[in-house]
Amino acid sequence: MQKITLPIKDDVIRALKVGDSVSLTGVMITGRDAVHKWMIDTFVKKSRKPAGDDAEVYEALKPILDGGAIYHCGPVVAGLDTGAYSFVAAGPTTSIREEPYQGDVMQHFNIKAVIGKGGMGPKTLEACSDVPGVYLHAIGGAASLIAQSVQQVLTVHKLDFGVPEAIWVIDVKDFPAVVTMDSHGGSVHVEVETQSKAQLDKLLAS
Amino acid sequence: MPDLTEAFLELVRLTSTDLPPDVEASLKRAREQEAPGSAAQSALDTILENVALARKNSTPICQDTGTPIFYVQHPPGWSTTKLKGQIRTAVAEATKKTYLRPNAVDTITGKNSGDNLGDPAFPTIHFEETEGEDLIVDLILKGGGCENVGAQYSLPNGRLGAGRDLEGVRKVVLDAVFNAQGKGCAPGVLGVAIGGDRGSSYYASKEALFRKLDDENADSELAKLENRLTQDANQLRIGPMGFGGETTVLGVKAKSLHRLPASYFVSVSYMCWAHRRRRMTVHGDETIYE
Ligand code: SF4
């Protein structure tokens, strides 16, 4: 298990290979469908003008994401009425829905680690080579354990997107994950699918 | 007839927060089989740690607490209407206590009911009158990620070269496991039903999941099929979470149903590693959980 502290330097990213187990410590944000679309439309493609607190949130996110991590997660959060937030359950959600956006978002903010489950496609893999960055697979279903690794909820942006879709800024300690896409073009997802297909063909013929 | 609302609430709490011993033991054995230091082993370590933590804190093992599926066997004379009412009250209460996540979404309006009570089919409750004196209630919490990778086939299937026999069944089930990759939170347990119509077949594939992992099928042909499928599926080497590795499925449970001469369905229900399944038996004044 390799310990990694956020923000992450390029040489640390380049040294990571698919199959490596890592544990992350530092400040990261959650972001899923609504957040990715908002980032692309407002700041990357600029197809809509910043409105409300958009510009402010953007400035707040930039330093966290520079060398940082984004987690595909729709958490269950306690303390919504008091503002004393804490994470109760925080397993990963399926990442592939962000495939159209993820690569551009990584490039724009210099994001080094994308965390989720199920893996991502060729556009994200390419961004992993360029930025450079990695895709970290969290363990699906390990909701209690991951929530426990969240030491503190620092703040929340865009709560109007809804609790699961908001941008939660969290301070994590020893968040467990596995590198399944690296900065050298390696993808466990492509490997396992290819290899299991060959095995399936054999088993169907036997 | 006693009011069992509290007993049902405890059944839900136990099911959501405390993984059954046979499943945990099987995950531990799987962990031993993976190469030391591999991603597969590390995934299983995290899973086992999470299971222990959920048990200790009485928090959901996974945030997706799924569809509650109850299977009630009752002695003659019990009111199923009352039992249903008590189960629904207990489910709403369990949601308030965060043992369950609100999971019942109106398909037309998109609105979440907030208490896990939907139309009469949500939660799913199946009643069966039996000869015995005990009330036996089985509960499974069936997650969404793994439900999405379930599959149904109509044999023969030309693409897979699968005919209308157990060999054909083997082929289509392996195809379903391949298509699922790690997306159903592998290593999973497969409920397989052969025969029936499309509806009864899917239902039976869920019923098969109520069996314990270590219990052997009474039908020797099906027992053989279960073992063969477990071995073959693991040869696909999809592994925990789809990271590659020794264990892709923890077990296979099969069931056969009579069918029409014209139809031959095979239904596969994929249950993730978080195989939340518990039983409650009411025997006189005593309530026993296992
Ligand atoms: S498939 Fe199972 S373990 Fe995975 S997220 Fe869904 S309920 Fe949880």
Short mmCIF file of C-alpha atoms and ligand atoms in Angstrom, two decimals:
data_model
loop_
_atom_site.label_atom_id
_atom_site.label_comp_id
_atom_site.label_asym_id
_atom_site.label_seq_id
_atom_site.Cartn_x
_atom_site.Cartn_y
_atom_site.Cartn_z
CA MET A 1 0.00 0.00 0.00
CA GLN A 2 1.56 3.26 -1.12
CA LYS A 3 0.73 6.41 0.82
CA ILE A 4 0.04 9.46 -1.30
CA THR A 5 -0.44 13.01 -0.11
CA LEU A 6 -2.43 15.64 -1.99
CA PRO A 7 -1.47 17.68 -3.99
CA ILE A 8 0.45 15.12 -6.06
CA LYS A 9 3.65 15.84 -8.00
CA ASP A 10 4.26 14.63 -11.55
CA ASP A 11 7.05 12.23 -10.62
CA VAL A 12 4.78 10.49 -8.09
CA ILE A 13 2.09 10.08 -10.76
CA ARG A 14 4.58 8.75 -13.32
CA ALA A 15 5.80 6.16 -10.84
CA LEU A 16 2.29 4.75 -10.34
CA LYS A 17 1.39 1.65 -12.37
CA VAL A 18 -1.91 -0.13 -12.87
CA GLY A 19 -2.56 -2.58 -10.05
CA ASP A 20 -0.86 -0.47 -7.37
CA SER A 21 -2.81 -0.06 -4.13
CA VAL A 22 -2.68 3.43 -2.70
CA SER A 23 -4.03 5.33 0.26
CA LEU A 24 -4.73 9.03 -0.14
CA THR A 25 -4.44 11.77 2.42
CA GLY A 26 -5.30 15.43 1.96
CA VAL A 27 -8.02 17.73 0.68
CA MET A 28 -10.15 16.71 -2.30
CA ILE A 29 -13.60 17.43 -3.71
CA THR A 30 -16.56 15.31 -4.72
CA GLY A 31 -18.08 15.95 -8.11
CA ARG A 32 -20.34 13.99 -10.37
CA ASP A 33 -22.74 14.64 -13.25
CA ALA A 34 -23.96 18.17 -12.50
CA VAL A 35 -20.51 19.41 -11.46
CA HIS A 36 -18.75 18.13 -14.57
CA LYS A 37 -21.34 19.66 -16.85
CA TRP A 38 -21.15 22.98 -14.96
CA MET A 39 -17.34 23.05 -15.19
CA ILE A 40 -17.31 22.33 -18.92
CA ASP A 41 -20.10 24.73 -19.87
CA THR A 42 -18.97 27.64 -17.70
CA PHE A 43 -15.18 27.49 -17.66
CA VAL A 44 -13.83 25.09 -20.29
CA LYS A 45 -16.08 25.60 -23.34
CA LYS A 46 -17.51 28.84 -21.91
CA SER A 47 -20.86 28.20 -23.61
CA ARG A 48 -22.66 29.82 -20.68
CA LYS A 49 -21.75 32.95 -18.73
CA PRO A 50 -20.77 32.60 -15.07
CA ALA A 51 -23.74 33.52 -12.89
CA GLY A 52 -24.42 33.78 -9.17
CA ASP A 53 -21.43 32.57 -7.19
CA ASP A 54 -19.88 30.68 -10.16
CA ALA A 55 -16.75 32.82 -10.42
CA GLU A 56 -16.19 32.73 -6.68
CA VAL A 57 -16.54 28.93 -6.50
CA TYR A 58 -14.21 28.59 -9.47
CA GLU A 59 -11.51 30.61 -7.69
CA ALA A 60 -11.98 28.54 -4.53
CA LEU A 61 -11.68 25.25 -6.44
CA LYS A 62 -8.63 26.10 -8.58
CA PRO A 63 -5.98 25.74 -5.86
CA ILE A 64 -7.54 22.52 -4.51
CA LEU A 65 -7.72 20.91 -7.94
CA ASP A 66 -4.24 22.01 -9.07
CA GLY A 67 -2.41 18.73 -8.49
CA GLY A 68 -5.49 17.45 -6.67
CA ALA A 69 -8.24 14.86 -6.87
CA ILE A 70 -11.93 14.67 -7.75
CA TYR A 71 -14.11 11.89 -6.33
CA HIS A 72 -17.19 10.55 -8.14
CA CYS A 73 -19.41 10.15 -5.11
CA GLY A 74 -22.92 11.05 -3.98
CA PRO A 75 -22.53 10.88 -0.22
CA VAL A 76 -25.08 10.41 2.53
CA VAL A 77 -24.46 13.44 4.75
CA ALA A 78 -25.53 14.08 8.35
CA GLY A 79 -25.99 17.55 9.86
CA LEU A 80 -27.81 19.09 6.89
CA ASP A 81 -30.05 21.09 9.22
CA THR A 82 -27.26 22.44 11.45
CA GLY A 83 -24.45 22.86 8.91
CA ALA A 84 -22.19 20.65 11.06
CA TYR A 85 -21.74 18.26 8.17
CA SER A 86 -20.33 14.74 8.41
CA PHE A 87 -20.20 11.87 5.92
CA VAL A 88 -22.21 8.78 6.90
CA ALA A 89 -21.79 6.66 3.79
CA ALA A 90 -19.60 7.62 0.88
CA GLY A 91 -18.91 4.81 -1.58
CA PRO A 92 -17.98 5.57 -5.20
CA THR A 93 -20.50 5.93 -8.00
CA THR A 94 -20.11 4.69 -11.58
CA SER A 95 -17.57 6.89 -13.38
CA ILE A 96 -18.22 6.22 -17.04
CA ARG A 97 -21.00 8.84 -17.14
CA GLU A 98 -18.31 11.55 -16.87
CA GLU A 99 -16.31 10.19 -19.82
CA PRO A 100 -17.40 12.98 -22.22
CA TYR A 101 -16.13 15.65 -19.78
CA GLN A 102 -13.40 14.17 -17.62
CA GLY A 103 -10.38 14.55 -19.87
CA ASP A 104 -11.03 18.25 -20.54
CA VAL A 105 -11.73 18.93 -16.87
CA MET A 106 -8.45 17.24 -15.90
CA GLN A 107 -6.52 19.34 -18.42
CA HIS A 108 -8.20 22.58 -17.42
CA PHE A 109 -7.60 22.29 -13.68
CA ASN A 110 -4.48 20.07 -13.72
CA ILE A 111 -6.30 17.30 -11.82
CA LYS A 112 -3.96 14.42 -11.03
CA ALA A 113 -6.36 11.82 -9.67
CA VAL A 114 -9.88 10.88 -10.68
CA ILE A 115 -11.54 8.53 -8.19
CA GLY A 116 -14.63 6.43 -8.82
CA LYS A 117 -15.69 2.94 -9.80
CA GLY A 118 -16.01 0.88 -12.96
CA GLY A 119 -13.23 2.64 -14.88
CA MET A 120 -13.31 5.15 -17.75
CA GLY A 121 -12.71 5.25 -21.50
CA PRO A 122 -10.10 6.33 -24.05
CA LYS A 123 -10.52 10.12 -23.67
CA THR A 124 -9.75 9.96 -19.96
CA LEU A 125 -6.91 7.51 -20.54
CA GLU A 126 -5.36 9.99 -22.98
CA ALA A 127 -5.67 12.81 -20.45
CA CYS A 128 -3.96 10.56 -17.89
CA SER A 129 -0.95 10.41 -20.23
CA ASP A 130 -0.94 14.14 -20.98
CA VAL A 131 -1.64 15.84 -17.66
CA PRO A 132 -0.25 13.37 -16.28
CA GLY A 133 -2.81 11.73 -14.01
CA VAL A 134 -4.29 8.44 -12.83
CA TYR A 135 -7.71 6.88 -12.39
CA LEU A 136 -8.12 5.45 -8.92
CA HIS A 137 -10.73 2.75 -8.38
CA ALA A 138 -12.36 2.94 -4.96
CA ILE A 139 -13.97 -0.18 -3.56
CA GLY A 140 -17.66 -0.37 -4.48
CA GLY A 141 -19.83 -0.95 -1.45
CA ALA A 142 -17.17 0.04 1.10
CA ALA A 143 -19.34 2.96 2.14
CA SER A 144 -18.86 2.88 5.91
CA LEU A 145 -15.08 2.56 5.67
CA ILE A 146 -14.65 5.39 3.17
CA ALA A 147 -16.96 7.66 5.19
CA GLN A 148 -14.73 6.93 8.18
CA SER A 149 -11.65 8.09 6.23
CA VAL A 150 -13.24 11.52 5.82
CA GLN A 151 -11.79 13.43 8.76
CA GLN A 152 -13.69 16.61 8.15
CA VAL A 153 -16.07 18.22 5.72
CA LEU A 154 -14.40 21.60 5.13
CA THR A 155 -17.15 23.23 3.13
CA VAL A 156 -19.74 22.67 0.45
CA HIS A 157 -20.34 24.52 -2.80
CA LYS A 158 -23.33 24.36 -5.10
CA LEU A 159 -25.61 22.69 -2.58
CA ASP A 160 -28.43 23.75 -4.92
CA PHE A 161 -27.32 20.87 -7.21
CA GLY A 162 -28.66 18.56 -4.45
CA VAL A 163 -26.77 16.72 -1.70
CA PRO A 164 -25.41 13.89 -3.88
CA GLU A 165 -24.47 16.31 -6.69
CA ALA A 166 -22.96 19.16 -4.66
CA ILE A 167 -19.23 19.92 -4.43
CA TRP A 168 -18.14 18.68 -1.01
CA VAL A 169 -14.66 19.74 0.02
CA ILE A 170 -13.35 17.00 2.26
CA ASP A 171 -10.19 16.30 4.21
CA VAL A 172 -9.43 12.57 3.98
CA LYS A 173 -6.93 10.32 5.69
CA ASP A 174 -5.88 6.92 4.32
CA PHE A 175 -8.59 6.74 1.67
CA PRO A 176 -8.06 3.29 0.04
CA ALA A 177 -8.05 2.84 -3.76
CA VAL A 178 -6.35 0.95 -6.57
CA VAL A 179 -4.72 2.46 -9.68
CA THR A 180 -6.64 0.98 -12.61
CA MET A 181 -5.61 3.53 -15.29
CA ASP A 182 -2.10 4.97 -15.26
CA SER A 183 -0.17 7.71 -17.05
CA HIS A 184 1.56 5.22 -19.38
CA GLY A 185 -1.56 4.14 -21.28
CA GLY A 186 -2.23 1.17 -19.00
CA SER A 187 -5.83 0.26 -18.16
CA VAL A 188 -6.83 -2.69 -16.00
CA HIS A 189 -10.32 -2.43 -17.48
CA VAL A 190 -9.13 -2.96 -21.05
CA GLU A 191 -6.74 -5.72 -19.94
CA VAL A 192 -9.30 -7.66 -17.91
CA GLU A 193 -11.97 -7.39 -20.58
CA THR A 194 -9.64 -8.61 -23.34
CA GLN A 195 -8.26 -11.43 -21.26
CA SER A 196 -11.66 -12.57 -19.98
CA LYS A 197 -13.07 -12.51 -23.51
CA ALA A 198 -10.39 -14.92 -24.68
CA GLN A 199 -11.13 -17.13 -21.70
CA LEU A 200 -14.89 -16.97 -22.38
CA ASP A 201 -14.38 -18.08 -25.98
CA LYS A 202 -12.40 -21.07 -24.72
CA LEU A 203 -15.06 -22.00 -22.18
CA LEU A 204 -17.82 -21.70 -24.78
CA ALA A 205 -15.97 -24.03 -27.10
CA SER A 206 -15.29 -26.68 -24.46
CA MET B 1 -51.53 -12.48 16.26
CA PRO B 2 -48.66 -10.53 17.85
CA ASP B 3 -47.47 -7.12 16.62
CA LEU B 4 -44.11 -7.90 15.04
CA THR B 5 -43.20 -4.39 13.83
CA GLU B 6 -40.22 -4.14 16.21
CA ALA B 7 -39.03 -7.61 15.25
CA PHE B 8 -39.17 -6.68 11.56
CA LEU B 9 -37.23 -3.49 12.26
CA GLU B 10 -34.49 -5.55 13.89
CA LEU B 11 -34.49 -7.90 10.89
CA VAL B 12 -33.92 -4.93 8.57
CA ARG B 13 -31.19 -3.46 10.79
CA LEU B 14 -29.39 -6.78 11.01
CA THR B 15 -29.62 -7.39 7.27
CA SER B 16 -28.33 -3.96 6.28
CA THR B 17 -25.48 -3.73 8.78
CA ASP B 18 -24.30 -7.27 9.53
CA LEU B 19 -23.19 -9.49 6.64
CA PRO B 20 -24.19 -13.18 7.12
CA PRO B 21 -21.39 -15.42 8.47
CA ASP B 22 -21.34 -17.72 5.41
CA VAL B 23 -20.78 -14.77 3.05
CA GLU B 24 -18.09 -13.24 5.22
CA ALA B 25 -16.32 -16.62 5.57
CA SER B 26 -16.42 -17.02 1.82
CA LEU B 27 -14.92 -13.53 1.30
CA LYS B 28 -12.17 -14.43 3.78
CA ARG B 29 -11.37 -17.62 1.87
CA ALA B 30 -11.33 -15.61 -1.35
CA ARG B 31 -8.86 -13.19 0.23
CA GLU B 32 -6.48 -16.06 1.04
CA GLN B 33 -6.54 -17.21 -2.56
CA GLU B 34 -5.47 -13.92 -4.11
CA ALA B 35 -1.80 -13.19 -4.70
CA PRO B 36 -0.23 -11.31 -1.78
CA GLY B 37 -0.07 -7.60 -2.51
CA SER B 38 -2.36 -7.84 -5.55
CA ALA B 39 -5.09 -5.29 -6.25
CA ALA B 40 -7.60 -8.13 -5.84
CA GLN B 41 -6.36 -8.91 -2.36
CA SER B 42 -6.31 -5.28 -1.37
CA ALA B 43 -9.94 -4.89 -2.56
CA LEU B 44 -10.98 -7.85 -0.42
CA ASP B 45 -9.09 -6.45 2.57
CA THR B 46 -10.99 -3.19 2.23
CA ILE B 47 -14.28 -5.06 1.86
CA LEU B 48 -13.63 -7.16 4.99
CA GLU B 49 -12.60 -4.11 6.98
CA ASN B 50 -15.77 -2.34 5.88
CA VAL B 51 -17.91 -5.34 6.89
CA ALA B 52 -16.41 -5.34 10.39
CA LEU B 53 -16.84 -1.59 10.74
CA ALA B 54 -20.49 -1.65 9.61
CA ARG B 55 -21.22 -4.42 12.12
CA LYS B 56 -19.51 -2.56 14.95
CA ASN B 57 -21.19 0.80 14.29
CA SER B 58 -24.50 -0.61 13.09
CA THR B 59 -24.25 1.40 9.86
CA PRO B 60 -25.19 0.20 6.37
CA ILE B 61 -22.57 -2.07 4.78
CA CYS B 62 -23.21 -0.25 1.49
CA GLN B 63 -24.96 3.07 0.94
CA ASP B 64 -27.14 1.44 -1.69
CA THR B 65 -29.44 -0.56 0.57
CA GLY B 66 -31.31 -1.80 -2.48
CA THR B 67 -34.79 -3.24 -2.90
CA PRO B 68 -35.98 -5.00 0.26
CA ILE B 69 -37.33 -8.40 -0.78
CA PHE B 70 -39.25 -10.25 1.95
CA TYR B 71 -40.28 -13.88 1.70
CA VAL B 72 -42.77 -14.79 4.42
CA GLN B 73 -43.79 -18.34 5.30
CA HIS B 74 -46.68 -18.30 7.75
CA PRO B 75 -48.79 -20.91 9.56
CA PRO B 76 -52.50 -21.14 8.68
CA GLY B 77 -54.65 -18.39 10.20
CA TRP B 78 -52.19 -15.48 10.09
CA SER B 79 -53.36 -12.26 8.48
CA THR B 80 -51.13 -11.38 5.54
CA THR B 81 -52.69 -7.91 5.39
CA LYS B 82 -51.57 -7.22 8.96
CA LEU B 83 -48.13 -8.70 8.38
CA LYS B 84 -47.72 -6.55 5.30
CA GLY B 85 -48.72 -3.44 7.25
CA GLN B 86 -46.20 -4.23 9.99
CA ILE B 87 -43.42 -4.87 7.49
CA ARG B 88 -44.11 -1.57 5.72
CA THR B 89 -44.13 0.34 9.01
CA ALA B 90 -40.83 -1.30 9.98
CA VAL B 91 -39.25 -0.41 6.60
CA ALA B 92 -40.23 3.25 6.94
CA GLU B 93 -38.89 3.31 10.50
CA ALA B 94 -35.62 1.66 9.42
CA THR B 95 -35.23 4.39 6.79
CA LYS B 96 -35.66 7.06 9.46
CA LYS B 97 -32.98 5.37 11.54
CA THR B 98 -30.66 5.38 8.43
CA TYR B 99 -30.42 1.57 8.28
CA LEU B 100 -31.89 2.05 4.81
CA ARG B 101 -31.35 4.81 2.26
CA PRO B 102 -34.56 6.21 0.74
CA ASN B 103 -34.70 4.17 -2.46
CA ALA B 104 -38.27 4.23 -3.80
CA VAL B 105 -38.48 6.57 -6.80
CA ASP B 106 -41.76 7.21 -8.65
CA THR B 107 -40.92 6.27 -12.22
CA ILE B 108 -43.29 8.81 -13.77
CA THR B 109 -42.58 11.88 -11.63
CA GLY B 110 -39.02 11.02 -10.57
CA LYS B 111 -39.94 11.81 -6.97
CA ASN B 112 -38.34 9.80 -4.16
CA SER B 113 -40.97 8.81 -1.56
CA GLY B 114 -38.36 9.38 1.16
CA ASP B 115 -39.37 6.39 3.28
CA ASN B 116 -38.79 3.39 1.00
CA LEU B 117 -42.51 2.84 0.58
CA GLY B 118 -43.70 2.87 -2.98
CA ASP B 119 -46.59 1.14 -4.68
CA PRO B 120 -47.72 -2.22 -3.20
CA ALA B 121 -44.76 -3.95 -4.91
CA PHE B 122 -42.14 -1.80 -3.13
CA PRO B 123 -40.87 -3.29 -0.88
CA THR B 124 -41.44 -6.71 -2.43
CA ILE B 125 -43.25 -9.08 -0.06
CA HIS B 126 -44.08 -12.65 -0.96
CA PHE B 127 -46.39 -14.76 1.23
CA GLU B 128 -46.65 -18.52 1.43
CA GLU B 129 -48.83 -20.51 3.83
CA THR B 130 -47.06 -23.49 5.36
CA GLU B 131 -47.97 -26.45 7.56
CA GLY B 132 -45.55 -25.66 10.42
CA GLU B 133 -46.18 -23.60 13.55
CA ASP B 134 -43.39 -21.08 13.06
CA LEU B 135 -43.42 -17.84 11.14
CA ILE B 136 -40.31 -17.68 8.96
CA VAL B 137 -39.31 -14.43 7.26
CA ASP B 138 -36.36 -14.17 4.88
CA LEU B 139 -35.08 -10.79 3.75
CA ILE B 140 -32.65 -9.81 1.02
CA LEU B 141 -31.51 -6.26 0.26
CA LYS B 142 -30.84 -6.31 -3.45
CA GLY B 143 -28.59 -3.47 -4.64
CA GLY B 144 -29.06 -1.54 -7.87
CA GLY B 145 -25.56 -1.76 -9.40
CA CYS B 146 -25.67 -5.54 -9.41
CA GLU B 147 -29.34 -5.67 -10.40
CA ASN B 148 -28.42 -3.71 -13.53
CA VAL B 149 -26.07 -6.47 -14.71
CA GLY B 150 -28.66 -9.26 -14.38
CA ALA B 151 -29.69 -10.90 -17.67
CA GLN B 152 -32.29 -13.14 -19.24
CA TYR B 153 -31.76 -15.42 -22.23
CA SER B 154 -34.16 -17.33 -24.42
CA LEU B 155 -32.67 -20.61 -25.62
CA PRO B 156 -31.53 -21.58 -28.17
CA ASN B 157 -29.05 -18.73 -28.56
CA GLY B 158 -27.20 -18.86 -31.88
CA ARG B 159 -24.53 -16.29 -31.06
CA LEU B 160 -23.33 -18.33 -28.08
CA GLY B 161 -24.03 -21.75 -29.60
CA ALA B 162 -26.30 -22.48 -26.65
CA GLY B 163 -28.97 -25.16 -27.08
CA ARG B 164 -31.91 -26.15 -24.89
CA ASP B 165 -30.03 -28.19 -22.33
CA LEU B 166 -27.88 -27.65 -19.25
CA GLU B 167 -24.82 -27.18 -21.46
CA GLY B 168 -26.65 -24.30 -23.15
CA VAL B 169 -27.52 -22.92 -19.74
CA ARG B 170 -23.85 -22.99 -18.76
CA LYS B 171 -22.89 -20.99 -21.84
CA VAL B 172 -25.38 -18.18 -21.42
CA VAL B 173 -24.65 -17.79 -17.70
CA LEU B 174 -20.94 -17.43 -18.46
CA ASP B 175 -21.81 -14.79 -21.06
CA ALA B 176 -23.75 -12.89 -18.36
CA VAL B 177 -20.77 -13.03 -16.00
CA PHE B 178 -18.47 -11.78 -18.75
CA ASN B 179 -20.78 -8.88 -19.59
CA ALA B 180 -21.04 -7.93 -15.92
CA GLN B 181 -17.23 -7.66 -15.57
CA GLY B 182 -16.67 -5.98 -12.17
CA LYS B 183 -19.67 -3.67 -12.49
CA GLY B 184 -21.91 -5.63 -10.13
CA CYS B 185 -19.31 -5.21 -7.38
CA ALA B 186 -17.66 -8.60 -7.89
CA PRO B 187 -17.15 -11.14 -6.41
CA GLY B 188 -20.86 -11.84 -6.65
CA VAL B 189 -23.29 -14.68 -6.09
CA LEU B 190 -25.40 -15.82 -9.04
CA GLY B 191 -29.05 -16.79 -8.71
CA VAL B 192 -29.93 -18.79 -11.82
CA ALA B 193 -33.42 -19.93 -12.83
CA ILE B 194 -34.11 -22.28 -15.71
CA GLY B 195 -37.59 -22.51 -17.26
CA GLY B 196 -40.80 -20.75 -16.29
CA ASP B 197 -42.02 -17.68 -18.15
CA ARG B 198 -40.08 -14.41 -18.22
CA GLY B 199 -41.64 -13.21 -14.96
CA SER B 200 -41.59 -16.39 -12.87
CA SER B 201 -38.07 -17.13 -14.11
CA TYR B 202 -36.62 -13.84 -12.89
CA TYR B 203 -38.47 -14.20 -9.61
CA ALA B 204 -37.09 -17.71 -9.05
CA SER B 205 -33.56 -16.46 -9.76
CA LYS B 206 -33.99 -14.13 -6.76
CA GLU B 207 -35.46 -16.89 -4.62
CA ALA B 208 -32.38 -18.99 -5.31
CA LEU B 209 -30.31 -16.29 -3.58
CA PHE B 210 -32.03 -17.04 -0.26
CA ARG B 211 -30.01 -20.26 -0.03
CA LYS B 212 -26.85 -20.28 2.05
CA LEU B 213 -23.59 -20.40 0.15
CA ASP B 214 -22.57 -23.73 1.63
CA ASP B 215 -25.83 -25.56 1.08
CA GLU B 216 -25.81 -28.16 -1.66
CA ASN B 217 -28.60 -28.38 -4.21
CA ALA B 218 -30.91 -31.38 -3.55
CA ASP B 219 -31.11 -32.00 -7.30
CA SER B 220 -27.85 -33.67 -8.30
CA GLU B 221 -27.95 -32.34 -11.87
CA LEU B 222 -28.36 -28.78 -10.62
CA ALA B 223 -25.69 -29.34 -7.95
CA LYS B 224 -23.27 -30.36 -10.70
CA LEU B 225 -24.23 -27.32 -12.77
CA GLU B 226 -23.68 -24.98 -9.81
CA ASN B 227 -20.19 -26.34 -9.18
CA ARG B 228 -19.20 -26.28 -12.82
CA LEU B 229 -20.47 -22.72 -13.24
CA THR B 230 -18.60 -21.52 -10.17
CA GLN B 231 -15.37 -23.03 -11.49
CA ASP B 232 -15.84 -21.75 -15.02
CA ALA B 233 -16.85 -18.25 -13.95
CA ASN B 234 -13.72 -18.01 -11.84
CA GLN B 235 -11.63 -19.04 -14.83
CA LEU B 236 -12.71 -15.80 -16.48
CA ARG B 237 -10.39 -14.14 -13.95
CA ILE B 238 -12.39 -10.92 -13.79
CA GLY B 239 -11.67 -10.86 -10.08
CA PRO B 240 -12.81 -8.66 -7.20
CA MET B 241 -14.08 -5.28 -8.51
CA GLY B 242 -12.95 -6.38 -11.97
CA PHE B 243 -9.28 -5.93 -11.01
CA GLY B 244 -8.41 -9.40 -12.32
CA GLY B 245 -7.83 -12.32 -9.96
CA GLU B 246 -8.94 -15.71 -8.70
CA THR B 247 -12.44 -14.97 -7.42
CA THR B 248 -15.11 -13.62 -9.74
CA VAL B 249 -18.07 -15.36 -8.09
CA LEU B 250 -18.46 -16.71 -4.57
CA GLY B 251 -21.08 -19.22 -5.62
CA VAL B 252 -23.96 -20.11 -7.93
CA LYS B 253 -27.47 -21.12 -6.80
CA ALA B 254 -29.74 -22.67 -9.42
CA LYS B 255 -33.39 -23.55 -9.57
CA SER B 256 -35.50 -25.17 -12.27
CA LEU B 257 -39.14 -24.48 -13.13
CA HIS B 258 -41.59 -26.16 -15.47
CA ARG B 259 -41.81 -24.38 -18.79
CA LEU B 260 -43.97 -24.27 -21.89
CA PRO B 261 -42.87 -26.54 -24.72
CA ALA B 262 -42.21 -23.40 -26.78
CA SER B 263 -40.05 -21.54 -24.22
CA TYR B 264 -36.74 -22.12 -22.50
CA PHE B 265 -35.69 -19.15 -20.38
CA VAL B 266 -32.55 -18.74 -18.34
CA SER B 267 -32.53 -15.85 -15.85
CA VAL B 268 -29.49 -14.65 -13.98
CA SER B 269 -29.72 -12.41 -10.92
CA TYR B 270 -26.35 -11.04 -9.90
CA MET B 271 -25.91 -10.35 -6.19
CA CYS B 272 -22.89 -8.23 -5.26
CA TRP B 273 -20.39 -9.22 -2.55
CA ALA B 274 -22.63 -7.27 -0.14
CA HIS B 275 -25.02 -10.21 -0.11
CA ARG B 276 -27.32 -8.95 2.63
CA ARG B 277 -29.57 -11.88 3.49
CA ARG B 278 -31.07 -12.71 6.88
CA ARG B 279 -33.81 -14.92 8.35
CA MET B 280 -36.10 -14.40 11.31
CA THR B 281 -38.11 -17.21 12.90
CA VAL B 282 -40.95 -16.57 15.32
CA HIS B 283 -41.42 -19.65 17.47
CA GLY B 284 -44.04 -19.08 20.16
CA ASP B 285 -42.81 -16.11 22.20
CA GLU B 286 -39.31 -16.41 20.88
CA THR B 287 -37.81 -14.59 17.89
CA ILE B 288 -34.64 -16.05 16.47
CA TYR B 289 -32.38 -14.33 13.93
CA GLU B 290 -29.84 -16.08 11.74
S1 SF4 C 1 -23.63 -3.45 -6.32
FE1 SF4 C 1 -23.87 -3.93 -4.15
S2 SF4 C 1 -21.94 -3.35 -3.16
FE2 SF4 C 1 -21.99 -2.39 -5.20
S3 SF4 C 1 -22.77 -0.33 -4.83
FE3 SF4 C 1 -24.53 -1.64 -5.38
S4 SF4 C 1 -25.36 -2.47 -3.44
FE4 SF4 C 1 -23.33 -1.61 -3.03
#
